[in-house]
Amino acid sequence: MAEKRDYYEVLGVGKDASDDEIKKAYRKLARQYHPDVNKAEDAEAKFKEVKEAYDVLSDSQNRARYDQYGHIDPNQGMGGGFSGDFGGGFGDIFDMFFGGGGRRDPNAPQRGNDLQYTMTVEFKEAVFGKEMDITIPRTETCDTCDGSGAKPGTKPQTCGVCHGSGQQEVVQNTPFGRMVNRRACSNCNGTGKIIKERCTTCQGNGKVKKQRKIHVRVPAGVDDGAQLRMSGEGESGLRGGPSGDLYIIIRVKPHEFFEREGDDIYCEVPLTFAQAALGDEIEIPTLTEKVKLKIPAGTQTGTFFRLKGKGVPRLRGLGQGDQHVKVVVVTPSKLSDEQKELLRQFASLDGEQTHEHEQSFFDRVKKAFRGD
Ligand SMILES: [Zn+2]
Ligand SMILES: [Zn+2]
């Protein structure tokens, strides 16, 4: 923290300045550095410094202590200074200047709120798209009064107290002189209007909650987590403001056979040892139909086969992803005595007939056992 400036120096007064001189100096500087008036980057820091100096020097006890000890207050330990309650004081003075919230023009058009809806679809509905109706609760402009809140045939009157601004000005005398404090008009609750006879449909709100049916087109190829924006299908705006948007979040249910990664589909198909060793032609389910897949002789477990164009239609642009089929060789767990005998015969012949790459695979395992 930078070295604190002397409080008298901050206010630009002498050590023997009277209370009145201190007050005058403070008013002048507070006006000069107030962040509302002064847009310089250090204006707020300067303003705080001035306020702190004034807080201390305007209190005769604090001033006497400051005169004796300077910025270090022996009662609060090193560095405590007089700034302990500073935050609160600053807030108060801000409120005095700005009058707190309530500055928004009550007659300005206001955009309606956005809405969000989560929609769960089946795996294949996401792939091929779907059209459906959903029902959402949303706030809409009241048809009976066209949003005015007044009974049909009557009109809201401009508030006579605030003349439609929705704000009331309260004049206060403060150390800086007369301050104008703005607050929401109590006569019209800040709306700027008085409704003598309320619309009975909306009780004068101008808005009603409705269950609204909306037709949604889920495009083919959407994935889990996709977001559809339906422009203008959110809540109605106020005073002629535009409606908000409706965001539909798509959740896709998992499928028990297919898995999806982007535009590609993955699946796993079991093969018997004989099919893998001797080769076969098997049927594979795809998203649309069954297709035949040729398994070459000597297929290893974990091998992938690609079915081109059997994946998900691409959301943007033409074409489709692929389907990837992983074959898994299933080791039989229940064998008849005859099958066991045949496998034993097979095993005794196996040593001489293995393929080259299998040989190298078994060689690597042997080497690993030897510790090479
Ligand atoms: Zn109404
Ligand atoms: Zn008013």
CSV table of C-alpha atoms and ligand atoms in Angstrom, one decimal:
chain,number,residue,atom,x,y,z
A,1,MET,CA,0.0,0.0,0.0
A,2,ALA,CA,1.3,3.5,-0.9
A,3,GLU,CA,2.3,5.9,1.9
A,4,LYS,CA,-0.8,7.7,3.1
A,5,ARG,CA,-0.9,11.4,2.5
A,6,ASP,CA,-1.4,13.8,5.3
A,7,TYR,CA,-5.1,14.4,5.9
A,8,TYR,CA,-4.6,18.2,6.0
A,9,GLU,CA,-2.7,18.0,2.7
A,10,VAL,CA,-5.4,15.9,1.2
A,11,LEU,CA,-8.0,18.6,2.0
A,12,GLY,CA,-5.6,21.4,1.2
A,13,VAL,CA,-6.1,23.2,4.5
A,14,GLY,CA,-3.7,24.2,7.3
A,15,LYS,CA,-3.2,22.4,10.6
A,16,ASP,CA,-5.1,25.1,12.3
A,17,ALA,CA,-8.1,25.1,10.0
A,18,SER,CA,-11.4,25.6,11.6
A,19,ASP,CA,-14.2,23.0,11.4
A,20,ASP,CA,-15.9,25.3,8.9
A,21,GLU,CA,-12.9,25.5,6.6
A,22,ILE,CA,-12.5,21.7,6.7
A,23,LYS,CA,-16.1,21.3,5.8
A,24,LYS,CA,-15.9,23.7,2.9
A,25,ALA,CA,-12.7,22.2,1.5
A,26,TYR,CA,-14.3,18.7,1.7
A,27,ARG,CA,-17.5,19.8,-0.1
A,28,LYS,CA,-15.4,21.3,-2.9
A,29,LEU,CA,-13.2,18.3,-3.3
A,30,ALA,CA,-16.0,15.8,-3.0
A,31,ARG,CA,-17.8,17.4,-5.9
A,32,GLN,CA,-14.6,17.6,-7.9
A,33,TYR,CA,-13.7,14.0,-7.6
A,34,HIS,CA,-17.1,12.3,-7.4
A,35,PRO,CA,-17.0,9.4,-9.8
A,36,ASP,CA,-20.3,10.5,-11.3
A,37,VAL,CA,-18.8,13.8,-12.3
A,38,ASN,CA,-15.2,13.0,-12.7
A,39,LYS,CA,-14.5,10.3,-15.3
A,40,ALA,CA,-10.7,10.2,-14.6
A,41,GLU,CA,-9.4,6.8,-13.6
A,42,ASP,CA,-8.1,7.8,-10.2
A,43,ALA,CA,-11.2,9.9,-9.4
A,44,GLU,CA,-12.7,7.2,-7.1
A,45,ALA,CA,-9.5,6.7,-5.2
A,46,LYS,CA,-9.1,10.5,-4.8
A,47,PHE,CA,-12.7,10.7,-3.6
A,48,LYS,CA,-12.2,8.0,-1.0
A,49,GLU,CA,-9.0,9.7,0.2
A,50,VAL,CA,-10.9,13.0,0.6
A,51,LYS,CA,-13.8,11.3,2.4
A,52,GLU,CA,-11.4,9.5,4.8
A,53,ALA,CA,-9.6,12.7,5.6
A,54,TYR,CA,-12.8,14.5,6.2
A,55,ASP,CA,-14.2,11.7,8.4
A,56,VAL,CA,-11.2,12.0,10.7
A,57,LEU,CA,-10.7,15.7,10.8
A,58,SER,CA,-14.4,16.6,11.2
A,59,ASP,CA,-14.5,14.6,14.5
A,60,SER,CA,-12.8,16.6,17.2
A,61,GLN,CA,-11.6,13.4,19.1
A,62,ASN,CA,-10.3,11.7,16.0
A,63,ARG,CA,-8.7,14.9,14.9
A,64,ALA,CA,-6.8,15.4,18.2
A,65,ARG,CA,-5.6,11.7,18.0
A,66,TYR,CA,-4.5,12.2,14.4
A,67,ASP,CA,-2.6,15.4,15.4
A,68,GLN,CA,-0.8,13.5,18.1
A,69,TYR,CA,-0.1,10.1,16.4
A,70,GLY,CA,-0.5,10.7,12.7
A,71,HIS,CA,-1.9,7.7,10.7
A,72,ILE,CA,-1.0,5.1,13.2
A,73,ASP,CA,-3.6,4.8,15.9
A,74,PRO,CA,-2.0,3.2,19.0
A,75,ASN,CA,-5.4,1.8,20.0
A,76,GLN,CA,-5.8,-0.2,16.8
A,77,GLY,CA,-2.2,-1.3,16.3
A,78,MET,CA,0.0,-0.7,13.3
A,79,GLY,CA,-1.7,0.1,10.1
A,80,GLY,CA,-5.2,0.3,11.5
A,81,GLY,CA,-5.5,4.0,11.0
A,82,PHE,CA,-8.9,5.6,11.0
A,83,SER,CA,-10.1,3.8,8.0
A,84,GLY,CA,-11.8,0.9,9.7
A,85,ASP,CA,-15.4,1.8,9.0
A,86,PHE,CA,-14.7,3.3,5.6
A,87,GLY,CA,-16.6,0.9,3.3
A,88,GLY,CA,-20.0,1.7,4.9
A,89,GLY,CA,-19.4,5.4,4.8
A,90,PHE,CA,-18.7,5.3,1.1
A,91,GLY,CA,-21.8,3.3,0.4
A,92,ASP,CA,-23.9,5.9,2.2
A,93,ILE,CA,-22.5,8.8,0.4
A,94,PHE,CA,-23.0,7.0,-2.9
A,95,ASP,CA,-26.6,6.5,-2.1
A,96,MET,CA,-27.0,10.1,-1.3
A,97,PHE,CA,-25.6,11.1,-4.6
A,98,PHE,CA,-27.3,8.5,-6.8
A,99,GLY,CA,-30.4,7.8,-4.9
A,100,GLY,CA,-30.1,4.1,-5.3
A,101,GLY,CA,-31.7,2.2,-8.2
A,102,GLY,CA,-34.9,3.0,-9.9
A,103,ARG,CA,-33.5,5.1,-12.7
A,104,ARG,CA,-34.8,2.9,-15.5
A,105,ASP,CA,-37.4,4.6,-17.7
A,106,PRO,CA,-40.7,2.8,-16.9
A,107,ASN,CA,-42.0,3.5,-20.4
A,108,ALA,CA,-39.2,2.0,-22.4
A,109,PRO,CA,-39.9,-1.2,-24.3
A,110,GLN,CA,-38.4,-4.3,-22.7
A,111,ARG,CA,-37.5,-7.5,-24.3
A,112,GLY,CA,-39.1,-10.7,-23.0
A,113,ASN,CA,-37.2,-13.3,-21.1
A,114,ASP,CA,-35.6,-16.3,-22.9
A,115,LEU,CA,-36.9,-19.7,-22.0
A,116,GLN,CA,-35.1,-23.0,-21.9
A,117,TYR,CA,-36.7,-26.4,-22.4
A,118,THR,CA,-34.9,-29.8,-22.2
A,119,MET,CA,-36.2,-32.4,-24.8
A,120,THR,CA,-35.3,-36.0,-24.6
A,121,VAL,CA,-35.3,-38.0,-27.9
A,122,GLU,CA,-34.6,-41.6,-28.8
A,123,PHE,CA,-31.3,-42.5,-30.4
A,124,LYS,CA,-32.7,-42.9,-33.9
A,125,GLU,CA,-34.9,-39.8,-33.6
A,126,ALA,CA,-31.7,-37.8,-33.2
A,127,VAL,CA,-30.2,-39.6,-36.2
A,128,PHE,CA,-33.1,-39.1,-38.6
A,129,GLY,CA,-34.8,-36.1,-37.1
A,130,LYS,CA,-38.2,-35.7,-35.7
A,131,GLU,CA,-41.1,-33.3,-35.6
A,132,MET,CA,-43.2,-33.0,-32.5
A,133,ASP,CA,-45.3,-30.6,-30.4
A,134,ILE,CA,-44.2,-29.6,-27.0
A,135,THR,CA,-46.2,-27.6,-24.4
A,136,ILE,CA,-44.4,-24.9,-22.5
A,137,PRO,CA,-45.6,-22.6,-19.8
A,138,ARG,CA,-44.8,-19.0,-20.8
A,139,THR,CA,-45.8,-15.4,-20.0
A,140,GLU,CA,-47.6,-13.7,-22.8
A,141,THR,CA,-49.2,-10.3,-23.4
A,142,CYS,CA,-52.8,-10.3,-22.2
A,143,ASP,CA,-55.1,-10.4,-25.2
A,144,THR,CA,-58.0,-8.8,-23.3
A,145,CYS,CA,-56.2,-5.5,-22.6
A,146,ASP,CA,-53.5,-5.8,-25.2
A,147,GLY,CA,-50.9,-5.6,-22.4
A,148,SER,CA,-52.1,-2.2,-20.9
A,149,GLY,CA,-53.5,-3.8,-17.8
A,150,ALA,CA,-56.6,-1.5,-18.0
A,151,LYS,CA,-60.1,-2.8,-18.4
A,152,PRO,CA,-61.2,-2.7,-22.1
A,153,GLY,CA,-62.6,0.7,-23.0
A,154,THR,CA,-60.4,2.4,-20.4
A,155,LYS,CA,-56.9,3.6,-20.5
A,156,PRO,CA,-54.1,3.8,-17.9
A,157,GLN,CA,-53.6,7.4,-16.8
A,158,THR,CA,-50.3,9.1,-16.5
A,159,CYS,CA,-49.3,9.3,-12.8
A,160,GLY,CA,-49.9,12.8,-11.6
A,161,VAL,CA,-47.2,12.7,-9.0
A,162,CYS,CA,-44.2,11.7,-11.2
A,163,HIS,CA,-45.8,12.7,-14.5
A,164,GLY,CA,-45.0,9.3,-16.0
A,165,SER,CA,-41.3,9.2,-15.1
A,166,GLY,CA,-41.9,6.6,-12.4
A,167,GLN,CA,-39.5,8.5,-10.2
A,168,GLN,CA,-39.9,10.9,-7.3
A,169,GLU,CA,-37.3,13.5,-6.4
A,170,VAL,CA,-36.7,14.1,-2.7
A,171,VAL,CA,-34.6,17.1,-1.8
A,172,GLN,CA,-32.3,16.6,1.2
A,173,ASN,CA,-30.0,19.0,2.9
A,174,THR,CA,-26.5,17.5,3.3
A,175,PRO,CA,-23.0,18.7,4.1
A,176,PHE,CA,-22.6,19.5,0.4
A,177,GLY,CA,-25.7,21.5,0.2
A,178,ARG,CA,-29.0,20.5,-1.3
A,179,MET,CA,-29.0,17.0,-2.7
A,180,VAL,CA,-31.6,15.5,-5.0
A,181,ASN,CA,-32.5,12.0,-4.1
A,182,ARG,CA,-34.4,9.9,-6.6
A,183,ARG,CA,-36.6,7.0,-5.7
A,184,ALA,CA,-39.4,5.0,-7.2
A,185,CYS,CA,-42.7,6.9,-7.2
A,186,SER,CA,-44.8,5.7,-4.4
A,187,ASN,CA,-48.0,6.7,-6.1
A,188,CYS,CA,-47.6,4.5,-9.1
A,189,ASN,CA,-45.0,2.0,-7.8
A,190,GLY,CA,-42.5,3.3,-10.4
A,191,THR,CA,-44.6,2.4,-13.4
A,192,GLY,CA,-45.5,6.0,-14.3
A,193,LYS,CA,-49.1,5.0,-14.8
A,194,ILE,CA,-52.2,4.7,-12.8
A,195,ILE,CA,-54.8,2.0,-13.7
A,196,LYS,CA,-58.2,3.0,-12.4
A,197,GLU,CA,-60.1,0.0,-13.6
A,198,ARG,CA,-58.0,-3.2,-13.9
A,199,CYS,CA,-58.4,-5.7,-16.7
A,200,THR,CA,-60.0,-8.7,-15.0
A,201,THR,CA,-58.1,-11.3,-17.2
A,202,CYS,CA,-54.6,-10.3,-16.0
A,203,GLN,CA,-55.5,-8.3,-12.8
A,204,GLY,CA,-53.8,-5.3,-14.3
A,205,ASN,CA,-50.4,-7.0,-15.0
A,206,GLY,CA,-50.8,-6.8,-18.7
A,207,LYS,CA,-49.4,-10.4,-18.8
A,208,VAL,CA,-50.8,-13.8,-18.4
A,209,LYS,CA,-49.3,-17.3,-17.9
A,210,LYS,CA,-50.2,-19.6,-20.7
A,211,GLN,CA,-49.5,-23.2,-21.7
A,212,ARG,CA,-48.4,-22.8,-25.2
A,213,LYS,CA,-48.1,-25.6,-27.7
A,214,ILE,CA,-45.0,-25.2,-30.0
A,215,HIS,CA,-44.1,-27.3,-33.0
A,216,VAL,CA,-40.4,-28.3,-32.9
A,217,ARG,CA,-38.4,-29.7,-35.8
A,218,VAL,CA,-35.5,-31.7,-34.6
A,219,PRO,CA,-33.1,-31.8,-37.5
A,220,ALA,CA,-31.6,-35.1,-38.6
A,221,GLY,CA,-28.1,-35.6,-37.2
A,222,VAL,CA,-28.4,-33.7,-33.9
A,223,ASP,CA,-26.3,-35.0,-31.1
A,224,ASP,CA,-26.7,-35.1,-27.3
A,225,GLY,CA,-26.4,-31.6,-25.8
A,226,ALA,CA,-27.3,-29.8,-29.1
A,227,GLN,CA,-29.2,-26.5,-28.6
A,228,LEU,CA,-32.0,-25.3,-30.9
A,229,ARG,CA,-32.9,-21.7,-30.8
A,230,MET,CA,-36.5,-20.8,-31.6
A,231,SER,CA,-36.4,-17.1,-32.2
A,232,GLY,CA,-39.3,-15.1,-30.6
A,233,GLU,CA,-40.8,-18.1,-28.9
A,234,GLY,CA,-39.7,-17.0,-25.4
A,235,GLU,CA,-41.8,-14.7,-23.1
A,236,SER,CA,-43.5,-11.7,-24.5
A,237,GLY,CA,-41.8,-8.3,-24.3
A,238,LEU,CA,-43.2,-5.4,-22.5
A,239,ARG,CA,-44.5,-2.1,-24.0
A,240,GLY,CA,-43.9,-3.2,-27.5
A,241,GLY,CA,-40.5,-4.8,-26.8
A,242,PRO,CA,-39.6,-8.0,-28.7
A,243,SER,CA,-40.3,-11.5,-27.3
A,244,GLY,CA,-37.4,-13.5,-25.9
A,245,ASP,CA,-36.1,-16.7,-27.5
A,246,LEU,CA,-36.8,-20.3,-26.7
A,247,TYR,CA,-33.8,-22.6,-26.3
A,248,ILE,CA,-34.4,-26.3,-26.7
A,249,ILE,CA,-31.6,-28.5,-25.3
A,250,ILE,CA,-31.6,-32.0,-26.9
A,251,ARG,CA,-30.8,-35.0,-24.7
A,252,VAL,CA,-30.3,-38.3,-26.7
A,253,LYS,CA,-31.1,-41.6,-25.0
A,254,PRO,CA,-28.4,-44.2,-25.3
A,255,HIS,CA,-29.0,-47.2,-27.6
A,256,GLU,CA,-28.3,-50.7,-26.4
A,257,PHE,CA,-26.4,-51.8,-29.6
A,258,PHE,CA,-25.2,-48.6,-31.3
A,259,GLU,CA,-22.9,-46.0,-29.9
A,260,ARG,CA,-22.3,-42.7,-31.6
A,261,GLU,CA,-19.3,-40.5,-32.0
A,262,GLY,CA,-20.0,-37.5,-34.1
A,263,ASP,CA,-21.3,-38.7,-37.4
A,264,ASP,CA,-20.0,-42.2,-36.9
A,265,ILE,CA,-21.7,-45.2,-35.4
A,266,TYR,CA,-19.9,-47.9,-33.5
A,267,CYS,CA,-21.1,-51.4,-32.6
A,268,GLU,CA,-19.6,-54.7,-31.4
A,269,VAL,CA,-20.4,-58.1,-33.0
A,270,PRO,CA,-19.5,-61.5,-31.5
A,271,LEU,CA,-17.8,-64.1,-33.7
A,272,THR,CA,-17.2,-67.7,-32.9
A,273,PHE,CA,-13.6,-69.0,-33.0
A,274,ALA,CA,-14.5,-71.0,-36.1
A,275,GLN,CA,-16.0,-68.0,-37.9
A,276,ALA,CA,-12.9,-65.9,-37.1
A,277,ALA,CA,-10.5,-68.7,-38.2
A,278,LEU,CA,-12.3,-69.9,-41.3
A,279,GLY,CA,-14.1,-66.7,-42.4
A,280,ASP,CA,-17.8,-66.2,-42.8
A,281,GLU,CA,-20.4,-63.8,-44.1
A,282,ILE,CA,-22.5,-62.4,-41.3
A,283,GLU,CA,-25.5,-60.0,-41.0
A,284,ILE,CA,-24.9,-56.6,-39.3
A,285,PRO,CA,-27.8,-54.4,-38.2
A,286,THR,CA,-27.3,-50.8,-39.3
A,287,LEU,CA,-29.5,-47.8,-38.4
A,288,THR,CA,-31.7,-48.5,-41.5
A,289,GLU,CA,-31.4,-52.1,-42.5
A,290,LYS,CA,-29.4,-55.3,-42.2
A,291,VAL,CA,-26.3,-55.6,-44.3
A,292,LYS,CA,-24.0,-58.5,-45.1
A,293,LEU,CA,-20.4,-58.3,-43.9
A,294,LYS,CA,-17.7,-60.6,-45.2
A,295,ILE,CA,-15.3,-61.8,-42.4
A,296,PRO,CA,-12.1,-63.0,-43.9
A,297,ALA,CA,-10.4,-66.2,-42.7
A,298,GLY,CA,-8.0,-65.5,-39.9
A,299,THR,CA,-9.7,-62.4,-38.5
A,300,GLN,CA,-8.4,-61.4,-35.1
A,301,THR,CA,-10.6,-60.3,-32.2
A,302,GLY,CA,-10.9,-56.5,-31.9
A,303,THR,CA,-10.6,-56.0,-35.7
A,304,PHE,CA,-12.7,-53.1,-37.0
A,305,PHE,CA,-14.7,-53.2,-40.3
A,306,ARG,CA,-16.1,-50.1,-41.8
A,307,LEU,CA,-19.5,-49.9,-43.4
A,308,LYS,CA,-19.2,-46.8,-45.5
A,309,GLY,CA,-22.1,-44.3,-45.4
A,310,LYS,CA,-24.0,-46.3,-42.8
A,311,GLY,CA,-23.5,-43.6,-40.1
A,312,VAL,CA,-25.4,-40.5,-39.1
A,313,PRO,CA,-26.4,-37.9,-41.7
A,314,ARG,CA,-24.2,-34.8,-41.4
A,315,LEU,CA,-26.0,-31.8,-39.9
A,316,ARG,CA,-24.2,-29.4,-42.2
A,317,GLY,CA,-23.4,-30.4,-45.7
A,318,LEU,CA,-24.0,-33.6,-47.5
A,319,GLY,CA,-23.2,-37.2,-46.8
A,320,GLN,CA,-23.2,-39.4,-43.9
A,321,GLY,CA,-20.8,-40.9,-41.4
A,322,ASP,CA,-19.7,-44.5,-41.3
A,323,GLN,CA,-20.6,-47.5,-39.2
A,324,HIS,CA,-17.6,-49.2,-37.6
A,325,VAL,CA,-18.1,-52.8,-36.6
A,326,LYS,CA,-15.7,-54.3,-34.0
A,327,VAL,CA,-15.6,-58.1,-34.0
A,328,VAL,CA,-15.1,-59.9,-30.8
A,329,VAL,CA,-14.1,-63.5,-30.8
A,330,VAL,CA,-16.0,-65.3,-28.1
A,331,THR,CA,-14.2,-68.2,-26.4
A,332,PRO,CA,-16.6,-71.1,-25.8
A,333,SER,CA,-17.2,-71.8,-22.2
A,334,LYS,CA,-19.2,-75.0,-22.5
A,335,LEU,CA,-17.8,-77.7,-24.7
A,336,SER,CA,-19.0,-81.3,-25.3
A,337,ASP,CA,-16.5,-84.1,-24.9
A,338,GLU,CA,-16.3,-84.5,-28.6
A,339,GLN,CA,-15.6,-80.8,-29.2
A,340,LYS,CA,-12.9,-81.0,-26.5
A,341,GLU,CA,-11.3,-84.0,-28.2
A,342,LEU,CA,-11.3,-82.2,-31.6
A,343,LEU,CA,-9.8,-79.1,-30.1
A,344,ARG,CA,-7.0,-81.2,-28.5
A,345,GLN,CA,-6.3,-82.7,-31.9
A,346,PHE,CA,-6.3,-79.2,-33.4
A,347,ALA,CA,-3.9,-78.0,-30.8
A,348,SER,CA,-1.4,-80.9,-31.4
A,349,LEU,CA,-1.4,-79.9,-35.1
A,350,ASP,CA,-1.3,-76.2,-34.5
A,351,GLY,CA,2.4,-75.7,-33.9
A,352,GLU,CA,3.4,-76.3,-37.5
A,353,GLN,CA,0.5,-74.4,-39.2
A,354,THR,CA,0.3,-71.0,-37.6
A,355,HIS,CA,0.6,-67.9,-39.8
A,356,GLU,CA,3.6,-65.8,-39.9
A,357,HIS,CA,2.3,-62.8,-37.9
A,358,GLU,CA,0.8,-65.1,-35.3
A,359,GLN,CA,4.2,-66.8,-35.1
A,360,SER,CA,5.9,-63.4,-34.4
A,361,PHE,CA,3.1,-62.6,-31.8
A,362,PHE,CA,3.8,-65.9,-29.9
A,363,ASP,CA,7.5,-65.3,-30.2
A,364,ARG,CA,7.2,-61.9,-28.6
A,365,VAL,CA,5.3,-63.5,-25.7
A,366,LYS,CA,7.9,-66.2,-25.3
A,367,LYS,CA,10.7,-63.6,-25.3
A,368,ALA,CA,8.8,-61.7,-22.6
A,369,PHE,CA,8.7,-64.8,-20.4
A,370,ARG,CA,12.4,-65.3,-20.9
A,371,GLY,CA,12.9,-61.7,-19.8
A,372,ASP,CA,14.5,-60.5,-23.1
B,1,ZN,ZN,-55.3,-7.8,-19.3
B,2,ZN,ZN,-45.9,8.1,-10.3
